Tab-separated table of C-alpha atoms in Angstrom:
chain	number	residue	atom	x	y	z
A	89	UNK	CA	-7.414	-8.495	-11.228
A	90	UNK	CA	-8.892	-5.741	-9.067
A	91	UNK	CA	-11.839	-3.376	-8.765
A	92	UNK	CA	-11.580	0.405	-8.720
A	93	UNK	CA	-14.948	0.899	-6.997
A	94	UNK	CA	-18.184	-0.908	-6.037
A	95	UNK	CA	-21.773	0.461	-5.665
A	96	UNK	CA	-25.142	-0.775	-4.469
A	97	UNK	CA	-27.910	1.588	-5.603
A	98	UNK	CA	-31.576	1.222	-4.689
A	99	UNK	CA	-33.882	1.940	-7.660
A	100	UNK	CA	-36.615	4.281	-6.420
A	101	UNK	CA	-38.852	5.573	-9.266
A	102	UNK	CA	-40.541	8.866	-8.552
A	103	UNK	CA	-37.730	10.296	-6.411
A	104	UNK	CA	-35.581	13.204	-7.712
A	105	UNK	CA	-32.666	10.966	-8.721
A	106	UNK	CA	-34.770	7.805	-9.152
A	107	UNK	CA	-32.418	6.046	-6.770
A	108	UNK	CA	-30.283	6.135	-3.621
A	109	UNK	CA	-26.715	4.933	-3.153
A	110	UNK	CA	-26.974	2.423	-0.297
A	111	UNK	CA	-23.319	1.420	-0.338
A	112	UNK	CA	-20.143	2.445	-2.167
A	113	UNK	CA	-16.512	1.526	-1.733
A	114	UNK	CA	-13.559	3.031	-3.612
A	115	UNK	CA	-10.032	1.650	-3.679
A	116	UNK	CA	-7.510	4.498	-4.002
A	117	UNK	CA	-4.558	2.147	-4.464
A	118	UNK	CA	-6.276	0.495	-7.458
A	119	UNK	CA	-7.197	3.942	-8.820
A	120	UNK	CA	-3.524	4.907	-8.790
A	121	UNK	CA	-2.727	1.748	-10.742
A	122	UNK	CA	-5.442	2.650	-13.264
A	123	UNK	CA	-3.758	6.026	-13.875
A	124	UNK	CA	-0.501	4.250	-14.671
A	125	UNK	CA	-1.974	1.480	-16.846
A	126	UNK	CA	-4.494	3.621	-18.782
A	127	UNK	CA	-2.180	6.583	-19.370
A	128	UNK	CA	-3.759	9.277	-21.524
A	129	UNK	CA	-7.003	7.245	-21.816
A	130	UNK	CA	-7.553	7.277	-18.038
A	131	UNK	CA	-10.973	8.536	-16.898
A	132	UNK	CA	-11.411	9.209	-13.169
A	133	UNK	CA	-14.402	7.775	-11.301
A	134	UNK	CA	-17.000	10.498	-10.602
A	135	UNK	CA	-18.716	11.165	-7.293
A	136	UNK	CA	-21.709	9.003	-6.343
A	137	UNK	CA	-24.337	11.510	-7.581
A	138	UNK	CA	-23.015	11.965	-11.144
A	139	UNK	CA	-22.231	8.248	-11.342
A	140	UNK	CA	-25.813	7.320	-10.339
A	141	UNK	CA	-27.270	9.675	-12.949
A	142	UNK	CA	-24.990	8.457	-15.743
A	143	UNK	CA	-25.594	4.791	-14.879
A	144	UNK	CA	-29.382	5.152	-14.629
A	145	UNK	CA	-29.433	6.977	-17.963
A	146	UNK	CA	-27.562	4.077	-19.583
A	147	UNK	CA	-29.877	1.518	-17.963
A	148	UNK	CA	-33.012	3.546	-18.916
A	149	UNK	CA	-34.030	3.830	-15.255
A	150	UNK	CA	-34.583	7.614	-15.138
A	151	UNK	CA	-38.197	8.781	-15.206
A	152	UNK	CA	-37.589	11.132	-18.169
A	153	UNK	CA	-35.704	8.568	-20.284
A	154	UNK	CA	-38.682	7.425	-22.349
A	155	UNK	CA	-37.587	9.044	-25.581
A	156	UNK	CA	-35.285	7.491	-28.115
A	157	UNK	CA	-31.634	8.467	-27.658
A	158	UNK	CA	-29.466	7.378	-30.577
A	159	UNK	CA	-26.180	7.055	-28.676
A	160	UNK	CA	-27.868	4.649	-26.283
A	161	UNK	CA	-30.835	3.074	-28.061
A	162	UNK	CA	-29.712	2.555	-31.657
A	163	UNK	CA	-29.239	-0.949	-33.013
A	164	UNK	CA	-25.483	-0.496	-33.007
A	165	UNK	CA	-25.531	-0.252	-29.187
A	166	UNK	CA	-27.441	-3.410	-28.304
A	167	UNK	CA	-25.951	-4.654	-25.028
A	168	UNK	CA	-25.881	-8.338	-24.141
A	169	UNK	CA	-23.015	-8.377	-21.644
A	170	UNK	CA	-23.947	-6.081	-18.700
A	171	UNK	CA	-20.830	-4.046	-19.608
A	172	UNK	CA	-21.449	-0.347	-20.171
A	173	UNK	CA	-19.676	2.865	-21.036
A	174	UNK	CA	-20.928	5.860	-19.023
A	175	UNK	CA	-20.798	9.416	-20.289
A	176	UNK	CA	-18.959	11.435	-17.643
A	177	UNK	CA	-18.582	15.044	-18.764
A	178	UNK	CA	-16.920	14.901	-22.163
A	179	UNK	CA	-15.353	11.492	-21.475
A	180	UNK	CA	-16.524	7.894	-21.290
A	181	UNK	CA	-15.979	5.710	-18.221
A	182	UNK	CA	-15.513	2.145	-19.458
A	183	UNK	CA	-15.903	-0.689	-18.573
A	184	UNK	CA	-18.689	-0.498	-15.975
A	185	UNK	CA	-20.194	-3.821	-14.901
A	186	UNK	CA	-23.808	-3.336	-13.785
A	187	UNK	CA	-27.140	-5.157	-13.519
A	188	UNK	CA	-30.542	-4.650	-11.841
A	189	UNK	CA	-31.924	-7.314	-9.513
A	190	UNK	CA	-34.701	-7.120	-6.885
A	191	UNK	CA	-34.858	-3.344	-7.182
A	192	UNK	CA	-31.124	-2.976	-6.483
A	193	UNK	CA	-28.519	-1.953	-9.053
A	194	UNK	CA	-25.138	-3.667	-8.521
A	195	UNK	CA	-22.190	-1.948	-10.196
A	196	UNK	CA	-18.418	-2.069	-10.238
A	197	UNK	CA	-15.583	-0.624	-12.327
A	198	UNK	CA	-12.843	-3.217	-12.983
A	199	UNK	CA	-9.203	-2.294	-13.395
A	200	UNK	CA	-7.959	-2.538	-16.991
A	201	UNK	CA	-4.227	-3.179	-16.961
A	202	UNK	CA	-3.562	-1.578	-20.353
A	203	UNK	CA	-4.474	1.501	-22.332
A	204	UNK	CA	-8.164	1.952	-23.208
A	205	UNK	CA	-7.509	3.359	-26.661
A	206	UNK	CA	-8.035	1.378	-28.785
A	207	UNK	CA	-10.592	-0.392	-26.587
A	208	UNK	CA	-9.357	-3.903	-25.662
A	209	UNK	CA	-11.524	-6.990	-26.046
A	210	UNK	CA	-13.641	-7.962	-23.048
A	211	UNK	CA	-12.108	-11.420	-22.845
A	212	UNK	CA	-8.671	-9.875	-22.221
A	213	UNK	CA	-9.902	-7.985	-19.111
A	214	UNK	CA	-9.808	-10.484	-16.252
A	215	UNK	CA	-11.223	-7.931	-13.789
A	216	UNK	CA	-14.631	-8.091	-15.502
A	217	UNK	CA	-15.313	-11.715	-14.559
A	218	UNK	CA	-13.972	-11.000	-11.064
A	219	UNK	CA	-16.289	-7.994	-10.786
A	220	UNK	CA	-19.305	-10.047	-11.800
A	221	UNK	CA	-18.361	-12.733	-9.272
A	222	UNK	CA	-18.078	-10.107	-6.535
A	223	UNK	CA	-21.472	-8.555	-7.381
A	224	UNK	CA	-23.175	-11.964	-7.481
A	225	UNK	CA	-21.592	-12.765	-4.115
A	226	UNK	CA	-22.939	-9.529	-2.611
A	227	UNK	CA	-26.371	-10.229	-4.078
A	228	UNK	CA	-26.437	-13.754	-2.597
A	229	UNK	CA	-25.394	-12.412	0.794
A	230	UNK	CA	-28.006	-9.644	0.872
A	231	UNK	CA	-30.978	-11.732	-0.211
A	232	UNK	CA	-30.256	-15.169	1.257
A	233	UNK	CA	-32.784	-15.666	4.096
A	234	UNK	CA	-33.569	-11.936	3.956
A	235	UNK	CA	-37.213	-11.249	4.720
A	236	UNK	CA	-37.627	-7.498	5.257
A	237	UNK	CA	-35.922	-4.106	5.000
A	238	UNK	CA	-34.647	-4.319	8.576
A	239	UNK	CA	-32.633	-7.434	7.779
A	240	UNK	CA	-31.445	-5.845	4.533
A	241	UNK	CA	-30.219	-2.763	6.420
A	242	UNK	CA	-28.444	-4.987	8.922
A	243	UNK	CA	-26.610	-6.809	6.145
A	244	UNK	CA	-25.748	-3.555	4.399
A	245	UNK	CA	-24.176	-2.328	7.629
A	246	UNK	CA	-21.977	-5.436	7.663
A	247	UNK	CA	-20.651	-4.945	4.124
A	248	UNK	CA	-17.749	-2.559	4.963
A	249	UNK	CA	-16.156	-5.093	7.324
A	250	UNK	CA	-16.997	-8.075	5.135
A	251	UNK	CA	-15.349	-6.581	2.061
A	252	UNK	CA	-12.186	-5.954	4.080
A	253	UNK	CA	-11.954	-9.723	4.394
A	254	UNK	CA	-13.428	-10.858	1.068
A	255	UNK	CA	-12.021	-8.123	-1.184
A	256	UNK	CA	-9.062	-6.346	0.484
A	257	UNK	CA	-7.576	-3.513	-1.572
A	258	UNK	CA	-10.012	-4.288	-4.394
A	259	UNK	CA	-8.760	-7.859	-5.019
A	260	UNK	CA	-11.399	-10.571	-4.644
A	261	UNK	CA	-10.370	-13.428	-2.350
A	262	UNK	CA	-13.731	-15.048	-1.582
A	263	UNK	CA	-17.035	-14.274	-3.318
A	264	UNK	CA	-18.973	-16.128	-0.602
A	265	UNK	CA	-19.372	-13.345	1.934
A	266	UNK	CA	-21.178	-15.658	4.324
A	267	UNK	CA	-17.837	-17.412	4.893
A	268	UNK	CA	-16.435	-14.191	6.340
A	269	UNK	CA	-19.454	-13.856	8.605
A	270	UNK	CA	-19.121	-17.445	9.856
A	271	UNK	CA	-15.337	-17.297	10.311
A	272	UNK	CA	-15.139	-13.903	11.982
A	273	UNK	CA	-18.534	-13.614	13.717
A	274	UNK	CA	-19.074	-10.043	12.543
A	275	UNK	CA	-21.564	-8.003	14.514
A	276	UNK	CA	-23.669	-5.391	12.782
A	277	UNK	CA	-22.908	-1.776	13.532
A	278	UNK	CA	-25.116	1.111	12.573
A	279	UNK	CA	-22.189	3.515	12.096
A	280	UNK	CA	-18.985	1.515	11.544
A	281	UNK	CA	-15.708	3.242	12.375
A	282	UNK	CA	-13.679	4.219	9.333
A	283	UNK	CA	-11.106	1.580	8.485
A	284	UNK	CA	-7.588	2.804	7.615
A	285	UNK	CA	-6.395	1.870	4.120
A	286	UNK	CA	-3.332	0.036	5.468
A	287	UNK	CA	-5.376	-2.329	7.653
A	288	UNK	CA	-7.147	-4.922	5.536
A	289	UNK	CA	-9.213	-6.593	8.268
A	290	UNK	CA	-10.088	-6.881	11.937
A	291	UNK	CA	-9.361	-9.481	14.597
A	292	UNK	CA	-11.948	-11.496	16.498
A	293	UNK	CA	-10.884	-13.715	19.382
A	294	UNK	CA	-9.008	-13.691	22.653
A	295	UNK	CA	-7.023	-10.449	23.031
A	296	UNK	CA	-3.289	-10.837	23.487
A	297	UNK	CA	-0.119	-8.807	23.010
A	298	UNK	CA	3.239	-10.468	22.405
A	299	UNK	CA	6.536	-8.542	22.619
A	300	UNK	CA	9.900	-9.969	21.599
A	301	UNK	CA	13.259	-8.174	21.968
A	302	UNK	CA	16.144	-9.681	20.021
A	303	UNK	CA	19.650	-8.226	20.235
A	304	UNK	CA	22.377	-9.292	17.837
A	305	UNK	CA	25.960	-8.721	18.876
A	306	UNK	CA	28.751	-8.454	16.309
A	307	UNK	CA	32.424	-8.498	17.172
A	308	UNK	CA	35.891	-8.435	15.600
A	309	UNK	CA	38.663	-9.400	18.012
A	310	UNK	CA	42.363	-9.422	17.072
A	311	UNK	CA	44.340	-9.597	20.345
A	312	UNK	CA	46.765	-6.980	19.001
A	313	UNK	CA	48.011	-3.927	20.873
A	314	UNK	CA	48.014	-1.720	17.790
A	315	UNK	CA	44.556	-2.789	16.542
A	316	UNK	CA	41.438	-2.110	18.577
A	317	UNK	CA	38.786	-4.789	18.940
A	318	UNK	CA	35.316	-3.727	17.794
A	319	UNK	CA	31.817	-4.779	18.751
A	320	UNK	CA	28.301	-3.564	18.151
A	321	UNK	CA	24.792	-4.375	19.373
A	322	UNK	CA	21.734	-4.091	17.116
A	323	UNK	CA	18.299	-4.665	18.641
A	324	UNK	CA	14.848	-5.280	17.188
A	325	UNK	CA	11.508	-5.190	19.013
A	326	UNK	CA	8.857	-7.361	17.332
A	327	UNK	CA	5.181	-7.194	18.292
A	328	UNK	CA	2.030	-9.172	17.526
A	329	UNK	CA	-1.168	-7.553	18.775
A	330	UNK	CA	-4.352	-9.608	18.510
A	331	UNK	CA	-6.905	-7.012	19.599
A	332	UNK	CA	-10.529	-6.484	18.668
A	333	UNK	CA	-11.657	-3.244	17.118
A	334	UNK	CA	-10.658	-1.262	14.055
A	335	UNK	CA	-8.195	1.116	15.720
A	336	UNK	CA	-7.009	-0.190	19.108
A	337	UNK	CA	-4.292	1.857	20.790
A	338	UNK	CA	-1.280	0.326	22.536
A	339	UNK	CA	1.652	1.860	24.408
A	340	UNK	CA	4.760	-0.235	25.062
A	341	UNK	CA	7.603	0.985	27.271
A	342	UNK	CA	11.179	-0.274	26.989
A	343	UNK	CA	13.242	0.112	30.150
A	344	UNK	CA	16.911	-0.199	31.095
A	345	UNK	CA	18.515	-1.195	34.401
A	346	UNK	CA	20.555	1.400	36.288
A	347	UNK	CA	23.769	0.386	34.527
A	348	UNK	CA	22.150	-0.349	31.158
A	349	UNK	CA	23.595	1.019	27.921
A	350	UNK	CA	21.370	3.744	26.347
A	351	UNK	CA	19.573	2.930	23.108
A	352	UNK	CA	20.633	4.896	20.032
A	353	UNK	CA	19.838	5.263	16.329
A	354	UNK	CA	16.215	4.295	16.989
A	355	UNK	CA	14.022	3.652	13.923
A	356	UNK	CA	10.294	3.108	14.444
A	357	UNK	CA	7.452	1.532	12.485
A	358	UNK	CA	5.079	3.976	10.699
A	359	UNK	CA	2.214	2.887	12.981
A	360	UNK	CA	3.891	4.662	15.937
A	361	UNK	CA	1.823	7.803	16.541
A	362	UNK	CA	4.172	9.988	18.646
A	363	UNK	CA	7.615	9.910	20.265
A	364	UNK	CA	9.682	11.845	22.767
A	365	UNK	CA	12.247	13.895	20.813
A	366	UNK	CA	15.020	12.539	23.060
A	367	UNK	CA	14.354	9.055	21.669
A	368	UNK	CA	14.904	10.083	18.050
A	369	UNK	CA	17.901	12.369	18.587
A	370	UNK	CA	20.117	9.854	20.429
A	371	UNK	CA	22.816	8.930	17.894
A	372	UNK	CA	25.839	6.635	18.082
A	373	UNK	CA	27.822	9.205	16.099
A	374	UNK	CA	27.717	11.616	19.015
A	375	UNK	CA	29.086	9.084	21.504
A	376	UNK	CA	27.691	8.241	24.918
A	377	UNK	CA	27.879	10.441	28.001
A	378	UNK	CA	26.223	10.525	31.405
A	379	UNK	CA	23.492	12.845	30.142
A	380	UNK	CA	22.335	10.446	27.409
A	381	UNK	CA	18.642	9.585	27.504
A	382	UNK	CA	18.237	6.221	29.224
A	383	UNK	CA	14.483	5.751	29.091
A	384	UNK	CA	11.931	4.635	29.628
A	385	UNK	CA	11.344	4.569	25.878
A	386	UNK	CA	7.586	4.829	25.258
A	387	UNK	CA	6.069	3.826	21.912
A	388	UNK	CA	2.327	4.559	21.413
A	389	UNK	CA	0.933	2.954	18.259
A	390	UNK	CA	-2.075	1.495	16.456
A	391	UNK	CA	-0.965	-2.040	15.543
A	392	UNK	CA	-1.478	-3.744	12.183
A	393	UNK	CA	-2.916	-7.269	12.125
A	394	UNK	CA	0.317	-9.064	11.319
A	395	UNK	CA	3.507	-9.377	13.336
A	396	UNK	CA	5.679	-6.293	12.810
A	397	UNK	CA	8.950	-4.721	13.932
A	398	UNK	CA	8.030	-1.925	16.318
A	399	UNK	CA	11.555	-0.454	16.329
A	400	UNK	CA	15.251	-1.047	15.721
A	401	UNK	CA	18.107	0.367	17.763
A	402	UNK	CA	21.861	0.195	18.363
A	403	UNK	CA	23.835	0.502	21.591
A	404	UNK	CA	27.476	0.963	22.604
A	405	UNK	CA	27.914	-1.667	25.305
A	406	UNK	CA	31.196	-1.445	27.254
A	407	UNK	CA	32.462	-5.008	26.554
A	408	UNK	CA	31.620	-7.923	24.259
A	409	UNK	CA	29.987	-10.893	26.009
A	410	UNK	CA	32.781	-13.377	25.156
A	411	UNK	CA	36.441	-12.389	24.888
A	412	UNK	CA	38.606	-14.627	22.738
A	413	UNK	CA	42.170	-15.417	21.722
A	414	UNK	CA	43.124	-17.489	18.674
A	415	UNK	CA	46.608	-18.416	17.585
A	416	UNK	CA	47.478	-20.553	14.575
A	417	UNK	CA	51.019	-21.532	13.582
A	418	UNK	CA	51.810	-23.445	10.409
A	419	UNK	CA	54.479	-26.190	10.345
A	420	UNK	CA	54.670	-27.921	6.934
A	421	UNK	CA	51.396	-29.850	6.504
A	422	UNK	CA	50.432	-29.342	10.119
A	423	UNK	CA	48.814	-26.493	11.994
A	424	UNK	CA	49.203	-25.861	15.692
A	425	UNK	CA	46.146	-24.081	17.077
A	426	UNK	CA	45.249	-22.567	20.418
A	427	UNK	CA	41.928	-21.006	21.375
A	428	UNK	CA	41.011	-19.333	24.664
A	429	UNK	CA	37.519	-18.067	25.437
A	430	UNK	CA	36.333	-16.111	28.479
A	431	UNK	CA	32.747	-15.252	29.340
A	432	UNK	CA	32.442	-11.779	30.824
A	433	UNK	CA	31.294	-11.848	34.430
A	434	UNK	CA	28.326	-9.551	33.738
A	435	UNK	CA	26.835	-11.901	31.125
A	436	UNK	CA	24.177	-14.461	32.015
A	437	UNK	CA	25.823	-17.902	32.056
A	438	UNK	CA	22.875	-19.841	30.695
A	439	UNK	CA	22.999	-20.431	26.946
A	440	UNK	CA	20.411	-21.937	24.669
A	441	UNK	CA	23.480	-23.139	22.733
A	442	UNK	CA	27.089	-22.066	22.319
A	443	UNK	CA	29.528	-23.272	19.653
A	444	UNK	CA	32.852	-22.186	18.210
A	445	UNK	CA	33.429	-23.009	14.524
A	446	UNK	CA	37.066	-23.264	13.411
A	447	UNK	CA	37.299	-23.544	9.607
A	448	UNK	CA	40.507	-24.176	7.655
A	449	UNK	CA	40.053	-22.722	4.205
A	450	UNK	CA	42.159	-23.418	1.130
A	451	UNK	CA	43.544	-26.651	2.574
A	452	UNK	CA	42.983	-30.354	2.079
A	453	UNK	CA	40.794	-32.602	4.248
A	454	UNK	CA	41.719	-33.185	7.887
A	455	UNK	CA	43.564	-36.508	8.098
A	456	UNK	CA	44.739	-36.397	11.708
A	457	UNK	CA	43.878	-34.419	14.808
A	458	UNK	CA	45.438	-34.372	18.238
A	459	UNK	CA	43.795	-32.039	20.701
A	460	UNK	CA	43.150	-31.159	24.304
A	461	UNK	CA	39.999	-29.362	25.405
A	462	UNK	CA	39.354	-28.089	28.924
A	463	UNK	CA	35.596	-27.992	28.531
A	464	UNK	CA	32.940	-29.156	26.065
A	465	UNK	CA	33.252	-31.506	23.101
A	466	UNK	CA	35.004	-31.260	19.734
A	467	UNK	CA	33.452	-32.529	16.513
A	468	UNK	CA	35.540	-33.028	13.373
A	469	UNK	CA	34.179	-32.588	9.849
A	470	UNK	CA	37.130	-33.969	7.916
A	471	UNK	CA	35.961	-33.407	4.351
A	472	UNK	CA	34.893	-29.851	5.155
A	473	UNK	CA	38.134	-29.059	7.018
A	474	UNK	CA	36.074	-27.808	9.950
A	475	UNK	CA	36.226	-28.197	13.714
A	476	UNK	CA	33.155	-27.451	15.836
A	477	UNK	CA	33.761	-26.895	19.516
A	478	UNK	CA	30.460	-27.568	21.279
A	479	UNK	CA	30.603	-25.590	24.505
A	480	UNK	CA	27.040	-26.324	25.553
A	481	UNK	CA	24.741	-24.343	27.805
A	482	UNK	CA	27.157	-23.108	30.488
A	483	UNK	CA	30.751	-22.019	30.934
A	484	UNK	CA	32.552	-23.518	33.944
A	485	UNK	CA	32.786	-21.559	37.228
A	486	UNK	CA	36.101	-20.065	36.141
A	487	UNK	CA	34.325	-18.599	33.053
A	488	UNK	CA	37.394	-19.574	30.980
A	489	UNK	CA	37.889	-22.479	28.592
A	490	UNK	CA	40.684	-23.470	26.218
A	491	UNK	CA	41.402	-25.692	23.240
A	492	UNK	CA	44.791	-26.663	21.823
A	493	UNK	CA	45.801	-29.166	19.218
A	494	UNK	CA	47.636	-30.146	16.061
A	495	UNK	CA	45.797	-30.584	12.766
A	496	UNK	CA	47.210	-32.516	9.786
A	497	UNK	CA	45.824	-32.125	6.277
A	498	UNK	CA	45.834	-34.299	3.166
A	499	UNK	CA	46.050	-33.313	-0.482
A	500	UNK	CA	43.705	-30.499	-1.463
A	501	UNK	CA	40.831	-31.170	-3.861
A	502	UNK	CA	39.597	-28.052	-5.658
A	503	UNK	CA	36.142	-29.543	-6.207
A	504	UNK	CA	35.284	-30.364	-2.596
A	505	UNK	CA	37.416	-28.294	-0.253
A	506	UNK	CA	36.186	-24.885	0.984
A	507	UNK	CA	37.855	-21.868	-0.571
A	508	UNK	CA	38.006	-18.288	0.674
A	509	UNK	CA	39.821	-15.297	-0.819
A	510	UNK	CA	40.353	-13.643	2.576
A	511	UNK	CA	41.601	-16.576	4.638
A	512	UNK	CA	44.976	-17.062	2.929
A	513	UNK	CA	47.982	-18.308	4.866
A	514	UNK	CA	47.877	-17.243	8.518
A	515	UNK	CA	44.696	-15.225	8.077
A	516	UNK	CA	42.097	-17.346	9.839
A	517	UNK	CA	39.367	-17.017	12.414
A	518	UNK	CA	37.148	-18.670	14.989
A	519	UNK	CA	33.464	-17.815	14.599
A	520	UNK	CA	31.205	-17.999	17.646
A	521	UNK	CA	27.539	-19.010	17.464
A	522	UNK	CA	25.456	-18.587	20.595
A	523	UNK	CA	22.052	-17.648	21.942
A	524	UNK	CA	20.992	-16.612	25.449
A	525	UNK	CA	17.285	-16.597	26.287
A	526	UNK	CA	15.655	-14.054	28.617
A	527	UNK	CA	18.688	-11.762	28.374
A	528	UNK	CA	19.849	-8.691	26.461
A	529	UNK	CA	23.343	-7.215	26.519
A	530	UNK	CA	21.999	-3.687	26.985
A	531	UNK	CA	19.654	-4.851	29.738
A	532	UNK	CA	16.682	-3.621	27.680
A	533	UNK	CA	13.362	-5.202	28.648
A	534	UNK	CA	9.639	-4.622	28.163
A	535	UNK	CA	7.807	-4.269	31.447
A	536	UNK	CA	4.556	-6.220	31.034
A	537	UNK	CA	2.865	-4.178	33.773
A	538	UNK	CA	3.576	-0.907	31.949
A	539	UNK	CA	1.939	-2.003	28.665
A	540	UNK	CA	-1.195	0.078	28.091
A	541	UNK	CA	-3.930	-1.297	25.846
A	542	UNK	CA	-6.991	0.745	24.898
A	543	UNK	CA	-9.293	-1.893	23.414
A	544	UNK	CA	-12.180	-4.110	24.470
A	545	UNK	CA	-11.282	-6.968	26.800
A	546	UNK	CA	-8.259	-7.499	29.014
A	547	UNK	CA	-5.442	-8.887	26.864
A	548	UNK	CA	-2.893	-11.476	27.843
A	549	UNK	CA	0.531	-9.825	27.638
A	550	UNK	CA	3.743	-11.789	27.111
A	551	UNK	CA	7.285	-10.452	26.725
A	552	UNK	CA	10.440	-12.295	25.687
A	553	UNK	CA	14.013	-11.265	25.002
A	554	UNK	CA	17.078	-12.945	23.549
A	555	UNK	CA	20.731	-12.260	22.739
A	556	UNK	CA	22.231	-13.941	19.671
A	557	UNK	CA	25.579	-13.760	17.912
A	558	UNK	CA	25.961	-12.364	14.417
A	559	UNK	CA	29.341	-12.113	12.640
A	560	UNK	CA	31.211	-12.788	15.874
A	561	UNK	CA	34.840	-13.378	14.823
A	562	UNK	CA	38.081	-13.963	16.712
A	563	UNK	CA	40.981	-13.568	14.290
A	564	UNK	CA	44.350	-15.297	14.407
A	565	UNK	CA	46.660	-13.018	16.399
A	566	UNK	CA	49.533	-14.040	14.078
A	567	UNK	CA	47.704	-12.846	10.974
A	568	UNK	CA	49.619	-10.131	9.053
A	569	UNK	CA	46.741	-7.646	8.680
A	570	UNK	CA	43.367	-7.019	10.313
A	571	UNK	CA	40.090	-7.966	8.675
A	572	UNK	CA	37.148	-5.545	8.962
A	573	UNK	CA	33.377	-5.959	8.577
A	574	UNK	CA	33.585	-4.460	5.118
A	575	UNK	CA	36.091	-7.086	4.008
A	576	UNK	CA	33.558	-9.826	4.668
A	577	UNK	CA	30.793	-8.331	2.546
A	578	UNK	CA	30.195	-10.141	-0.763
């Protein structure tokens, strides 16, 4: 259910056109849908002048329309529904919903989501009832407590912003336009700024800008001389800009410390208006050298209403945050395990949480466990054949912790026990889950003092950053063959 266009036309007998278009709104996205649905029977919407003339002819509102016209006035064309077909050139624009009230003609063209030949029944076109509801809502808004032309002009000037809320992209959400006025406290403007098609409304309230940088670090560690460990950092900058005005402008700068790793493979949101070429050309394929662009990375943009991802990036950091060693040796129904973890000295030792999950696939439930842990706590999920090493919020001063033990398993049940096609025999892993607030591995941060906002009011600016693990594996050093990222994809 949607509308292709809406008109308010003042009936003014004695003038050249017998009327004046006081308001019109077209929805290009709905018009594109009409082309697809109607196919060969599609008729484009004419300009306001030809539309006014065709509509007034059909409604017998033109000064020279006193004579009988068979195509309009014969008994076979008696209209009882306020639904019309307008002659546009050699074609007919149908259906057009229109009625005259208080000297104002209200009209809309609903979207018909099917071909127009043969003409479908009115009851099958849901956009007609929606169009009538919209026009009645506009009529109630214009003439409720309206006493003179000045008040009418004021309300007409509010319609563009009100319809962005009540009927975004041609789809009616609320026919009571007064609700939008009460909820958003719209002020009248004599010449409203043109609203972009991708922005369906405006914000009213306290201005604020929120910036969040989240980096995800992936790692594959094998502890083998002939197989190189791999790691990768992927970052995302998310913004929420609550700013008044139709097109506020914001510039956010991302900065790196002196020893920070340059950002690469940067992808930006379409709302970003311009970028330094050095930002877009930095690629991880080319490697990193001393001449690589290291910021600041400036992003000027006109923000949408909702939260959005300003940009994504990668970075080749020199070391992973946690280095690990895992060894598993099988002895009959028992497994001897040993895990060593070391936090790199450059990483902030203040975790939101940190856990190491040690699953045992393709085996029975854990029946017995003997272990020794140098730090943290160990939880046992016997039926799931899973150990969870809860490290907590800090590593000890030595930055190194260890776990060793012997695990005994019972008979395997195919219905309940976890199964994995990769983890067969000695092929096994420890998976790390952690999060560090107010920290990024690249050192990337958003300087709140460098954020530029060109909008009314002084906004409150907040910036946050976080490092989280994603696919962070430490593989059994005794495993016969390495496992890559691609092997883990479903």
